[in-house]
mmCIF file of C-alpha atoms in Angstrom:
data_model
loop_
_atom_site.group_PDB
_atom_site.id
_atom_site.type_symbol
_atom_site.label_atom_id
_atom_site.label_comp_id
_atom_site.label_asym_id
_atom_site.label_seq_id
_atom_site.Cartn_x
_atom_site.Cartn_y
_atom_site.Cartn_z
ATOM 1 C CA UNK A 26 11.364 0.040 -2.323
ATOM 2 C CA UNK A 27 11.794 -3.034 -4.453
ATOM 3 C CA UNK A 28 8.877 -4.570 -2.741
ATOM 4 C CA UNK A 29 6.295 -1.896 -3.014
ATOM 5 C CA UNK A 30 4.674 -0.689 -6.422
ATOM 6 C CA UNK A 31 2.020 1.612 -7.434
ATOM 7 C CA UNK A 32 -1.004 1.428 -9.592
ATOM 8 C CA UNK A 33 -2.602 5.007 -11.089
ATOM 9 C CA UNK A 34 -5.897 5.571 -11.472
ATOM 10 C CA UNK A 35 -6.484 9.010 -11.510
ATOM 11 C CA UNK A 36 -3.449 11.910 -12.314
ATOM 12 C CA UNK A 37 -5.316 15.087 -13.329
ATOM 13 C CA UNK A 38 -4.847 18.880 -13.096
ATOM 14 C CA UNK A 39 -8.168 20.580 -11.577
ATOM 15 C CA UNK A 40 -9.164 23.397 -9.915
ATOM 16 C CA UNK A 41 -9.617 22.463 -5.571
ATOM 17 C CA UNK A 42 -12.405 22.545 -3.869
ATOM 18 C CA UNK A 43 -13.125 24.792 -1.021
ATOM 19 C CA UNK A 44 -11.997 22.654 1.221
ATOM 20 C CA UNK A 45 -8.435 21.520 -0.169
ATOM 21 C CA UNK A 46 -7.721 25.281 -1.390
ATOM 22 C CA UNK A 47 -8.025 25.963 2.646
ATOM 23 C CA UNK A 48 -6.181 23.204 3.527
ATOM 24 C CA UNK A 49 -3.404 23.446 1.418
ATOM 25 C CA UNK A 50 -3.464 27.480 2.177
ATOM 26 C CA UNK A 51 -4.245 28.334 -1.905
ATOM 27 C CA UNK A 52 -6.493 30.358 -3.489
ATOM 28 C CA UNK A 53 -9.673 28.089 -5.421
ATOM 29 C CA UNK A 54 -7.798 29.551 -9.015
ATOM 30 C CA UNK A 55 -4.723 27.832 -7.986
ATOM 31 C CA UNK A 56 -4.241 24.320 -10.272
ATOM 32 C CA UNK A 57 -3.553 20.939 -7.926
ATOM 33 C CA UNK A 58 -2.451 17.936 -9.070
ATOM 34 C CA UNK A 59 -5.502 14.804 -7.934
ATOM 35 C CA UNK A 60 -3.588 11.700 -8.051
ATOM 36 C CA UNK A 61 -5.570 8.669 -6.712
ATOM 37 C CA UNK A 62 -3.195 5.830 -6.701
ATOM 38 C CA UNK A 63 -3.129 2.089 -5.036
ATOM 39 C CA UNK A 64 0.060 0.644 -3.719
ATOM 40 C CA UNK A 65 0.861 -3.121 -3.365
ATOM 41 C CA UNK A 66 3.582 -4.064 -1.291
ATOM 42 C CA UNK A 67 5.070 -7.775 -2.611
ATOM 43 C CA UNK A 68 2.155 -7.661 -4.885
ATOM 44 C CA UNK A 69 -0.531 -7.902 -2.410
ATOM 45 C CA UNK A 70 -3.185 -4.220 -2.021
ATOM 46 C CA UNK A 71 -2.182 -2.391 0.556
ATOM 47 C CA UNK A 72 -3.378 1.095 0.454
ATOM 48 C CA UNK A 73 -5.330 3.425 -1.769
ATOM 49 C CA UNK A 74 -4.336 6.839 -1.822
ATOM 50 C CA UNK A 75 -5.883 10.468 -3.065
ATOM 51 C CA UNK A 76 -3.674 13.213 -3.047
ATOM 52 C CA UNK A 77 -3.602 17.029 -3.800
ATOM 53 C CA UNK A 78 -0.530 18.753 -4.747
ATOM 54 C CA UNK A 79 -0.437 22.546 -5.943
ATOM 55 C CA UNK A 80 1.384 23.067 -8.954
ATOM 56 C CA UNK A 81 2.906 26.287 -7.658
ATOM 57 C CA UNK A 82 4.794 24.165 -5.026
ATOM 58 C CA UNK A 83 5.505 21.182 -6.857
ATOM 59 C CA UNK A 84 6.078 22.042 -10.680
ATOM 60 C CA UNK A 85 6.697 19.153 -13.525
ATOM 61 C CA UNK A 86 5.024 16.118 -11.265
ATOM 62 C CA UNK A 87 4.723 13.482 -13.933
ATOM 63 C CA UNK A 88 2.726 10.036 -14.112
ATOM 64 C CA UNK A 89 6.102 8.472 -13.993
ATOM 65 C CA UNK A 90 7.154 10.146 -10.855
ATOM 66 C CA UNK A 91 3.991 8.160 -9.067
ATOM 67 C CA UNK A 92 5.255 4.785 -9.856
ATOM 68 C CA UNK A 93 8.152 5.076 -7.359
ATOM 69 C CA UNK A 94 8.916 8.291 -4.644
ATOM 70 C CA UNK A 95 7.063 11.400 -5.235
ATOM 71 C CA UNK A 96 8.964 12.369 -2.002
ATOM 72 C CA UNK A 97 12.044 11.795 -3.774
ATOM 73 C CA UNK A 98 11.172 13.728 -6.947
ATOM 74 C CA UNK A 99 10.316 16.208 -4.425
ATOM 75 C CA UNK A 100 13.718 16.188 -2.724
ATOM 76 C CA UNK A 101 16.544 15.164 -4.957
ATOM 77 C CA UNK A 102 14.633 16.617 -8.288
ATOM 78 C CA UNK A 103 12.787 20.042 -7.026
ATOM 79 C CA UNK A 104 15.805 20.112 -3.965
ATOM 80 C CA UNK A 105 13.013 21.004 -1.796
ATOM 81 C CA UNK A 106 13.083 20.177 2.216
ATOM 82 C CA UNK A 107 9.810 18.086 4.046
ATOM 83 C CA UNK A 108 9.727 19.216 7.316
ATOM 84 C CA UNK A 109 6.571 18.618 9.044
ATOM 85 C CA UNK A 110 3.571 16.400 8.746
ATOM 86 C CA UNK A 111 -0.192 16.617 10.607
ATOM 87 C CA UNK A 112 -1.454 13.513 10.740
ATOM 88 C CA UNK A 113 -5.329 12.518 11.465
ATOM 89 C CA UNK A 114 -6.315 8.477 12.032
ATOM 90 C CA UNK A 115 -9.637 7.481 11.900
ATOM 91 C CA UNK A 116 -11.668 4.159 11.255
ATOM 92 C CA UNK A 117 -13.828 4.042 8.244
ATOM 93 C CA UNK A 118 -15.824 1.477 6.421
ATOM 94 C CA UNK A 119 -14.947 0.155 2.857
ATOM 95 C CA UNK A 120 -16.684 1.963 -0.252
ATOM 96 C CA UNK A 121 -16.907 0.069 -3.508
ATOM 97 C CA UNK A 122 -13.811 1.386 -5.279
ATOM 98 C CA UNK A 123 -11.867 0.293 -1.724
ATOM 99 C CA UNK A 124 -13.398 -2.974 -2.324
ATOM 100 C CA UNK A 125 -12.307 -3.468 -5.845
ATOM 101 C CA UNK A 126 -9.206 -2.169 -5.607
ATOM 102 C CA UNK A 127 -8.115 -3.957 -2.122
ATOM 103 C CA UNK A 128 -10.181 -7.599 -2.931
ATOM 104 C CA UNK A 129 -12.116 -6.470 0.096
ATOM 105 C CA UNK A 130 -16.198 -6.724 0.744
ATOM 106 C CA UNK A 131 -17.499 -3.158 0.789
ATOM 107 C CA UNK A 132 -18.539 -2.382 4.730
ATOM 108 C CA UNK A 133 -15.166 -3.707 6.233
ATOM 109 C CA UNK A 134 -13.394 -2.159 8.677
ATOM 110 C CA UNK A 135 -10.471 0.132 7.335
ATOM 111 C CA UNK A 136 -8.037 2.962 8.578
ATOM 112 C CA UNK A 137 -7.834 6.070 7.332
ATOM 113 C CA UNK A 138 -4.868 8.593 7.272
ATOM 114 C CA UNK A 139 -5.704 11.976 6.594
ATOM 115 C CA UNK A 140 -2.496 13.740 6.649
ATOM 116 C CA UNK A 141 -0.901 17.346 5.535
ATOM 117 C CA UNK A 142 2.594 17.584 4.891
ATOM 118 C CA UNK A 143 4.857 21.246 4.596
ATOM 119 C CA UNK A 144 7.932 22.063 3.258
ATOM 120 C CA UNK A 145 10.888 23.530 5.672
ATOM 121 C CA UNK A 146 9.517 27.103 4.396
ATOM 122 C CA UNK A 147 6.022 26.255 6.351
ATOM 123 C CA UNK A 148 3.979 25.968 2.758
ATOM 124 C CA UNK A 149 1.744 23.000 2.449
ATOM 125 C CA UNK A 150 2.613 21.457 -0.363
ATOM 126 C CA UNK A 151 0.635 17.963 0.053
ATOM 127 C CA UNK A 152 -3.196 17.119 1.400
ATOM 128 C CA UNK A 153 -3.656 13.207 1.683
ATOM 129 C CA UNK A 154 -6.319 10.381 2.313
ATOM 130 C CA UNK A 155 -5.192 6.887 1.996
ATOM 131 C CA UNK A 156 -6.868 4.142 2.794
ATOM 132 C CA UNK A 157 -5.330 0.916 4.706
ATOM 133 C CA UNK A 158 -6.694 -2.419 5.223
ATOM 134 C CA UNK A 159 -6.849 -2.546 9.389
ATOM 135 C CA UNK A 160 -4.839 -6.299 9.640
ATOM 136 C CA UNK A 161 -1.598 -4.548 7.743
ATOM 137 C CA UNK A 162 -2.263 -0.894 9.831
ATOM 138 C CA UNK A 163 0.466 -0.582 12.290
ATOM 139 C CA UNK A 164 0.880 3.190 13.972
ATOM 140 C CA UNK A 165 3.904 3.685 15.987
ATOM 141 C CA UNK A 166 5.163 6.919 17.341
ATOM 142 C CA UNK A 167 7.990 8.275 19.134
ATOM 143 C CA UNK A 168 7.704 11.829 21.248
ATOM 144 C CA UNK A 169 10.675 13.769 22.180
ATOM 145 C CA UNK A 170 10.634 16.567 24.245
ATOM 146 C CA UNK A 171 12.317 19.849 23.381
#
């Protein structure tokens, strides 16, 4: 944790789009949080992230909650349980924000992780895209059968 930091760029309260509201299983008059946020880890870019959090689920999420674990806030603070993630992986191409933010030329080769994450209760409580430059992407999964 000591290695990794975040920059904000974007913490508002909106109203979701069609899309998110179905994702995250709300109803379009339901707040989220859009928090679009870059993380360095020893200082050099390493991902940018945009996520959507309902403020039903996750009450009191604060800009200063962003610079370290929101998991954490989530679990030691709100005493809420993560139980399950979906996770998509795709390749896309840089856009000009990626570029800025990652010292990347816009058109190169990136991952990204398009992931929804639920509480233990089965409620979505988190809708995510970040962005990863491909040379520090590593995916590695381990399957157990029930």
């Amino acid at each position: 944790e000591e290695h990794v930091t975040s920059e904000i760029h974007t913490f508002s309260i909106e109203l979701p789009s069609n899309e998110v509201a179905e994702i995250l299983e709300i109803n379009q008059k339901e707040y989220v949080y859009n928090i679009i946020r870059s993380r360095f880890i020893d200082e050099q870019p390493y991902s940018i992230e945009q996520t959507f959090m309902p403020l039903s689920v996750i009450p009191g999420l604060e800009p200063k909650h962003l610079k370290r674990s929101v998991y954490g806030y989530i679990t030691n603070e709100l005493g809420l349980e993560i139980k399950s993630s979906h996770i998509w992986i795709k390749g896309d191409v840089a856009n000009d924000f990626d570029a800025e933010i990652l010292s990347v030329k816009p058109g190169e080769f990136m991952i990204e992780v398009d992931k929804v994450v639920s509480l233990s209760s089965g409620i979505p409580f988190e809708y995510s895209l970040s962005r990863h430059l491909y040379k520090d992407f590593i995916f590695e999964a381990v399957f157990v059968e029930k």
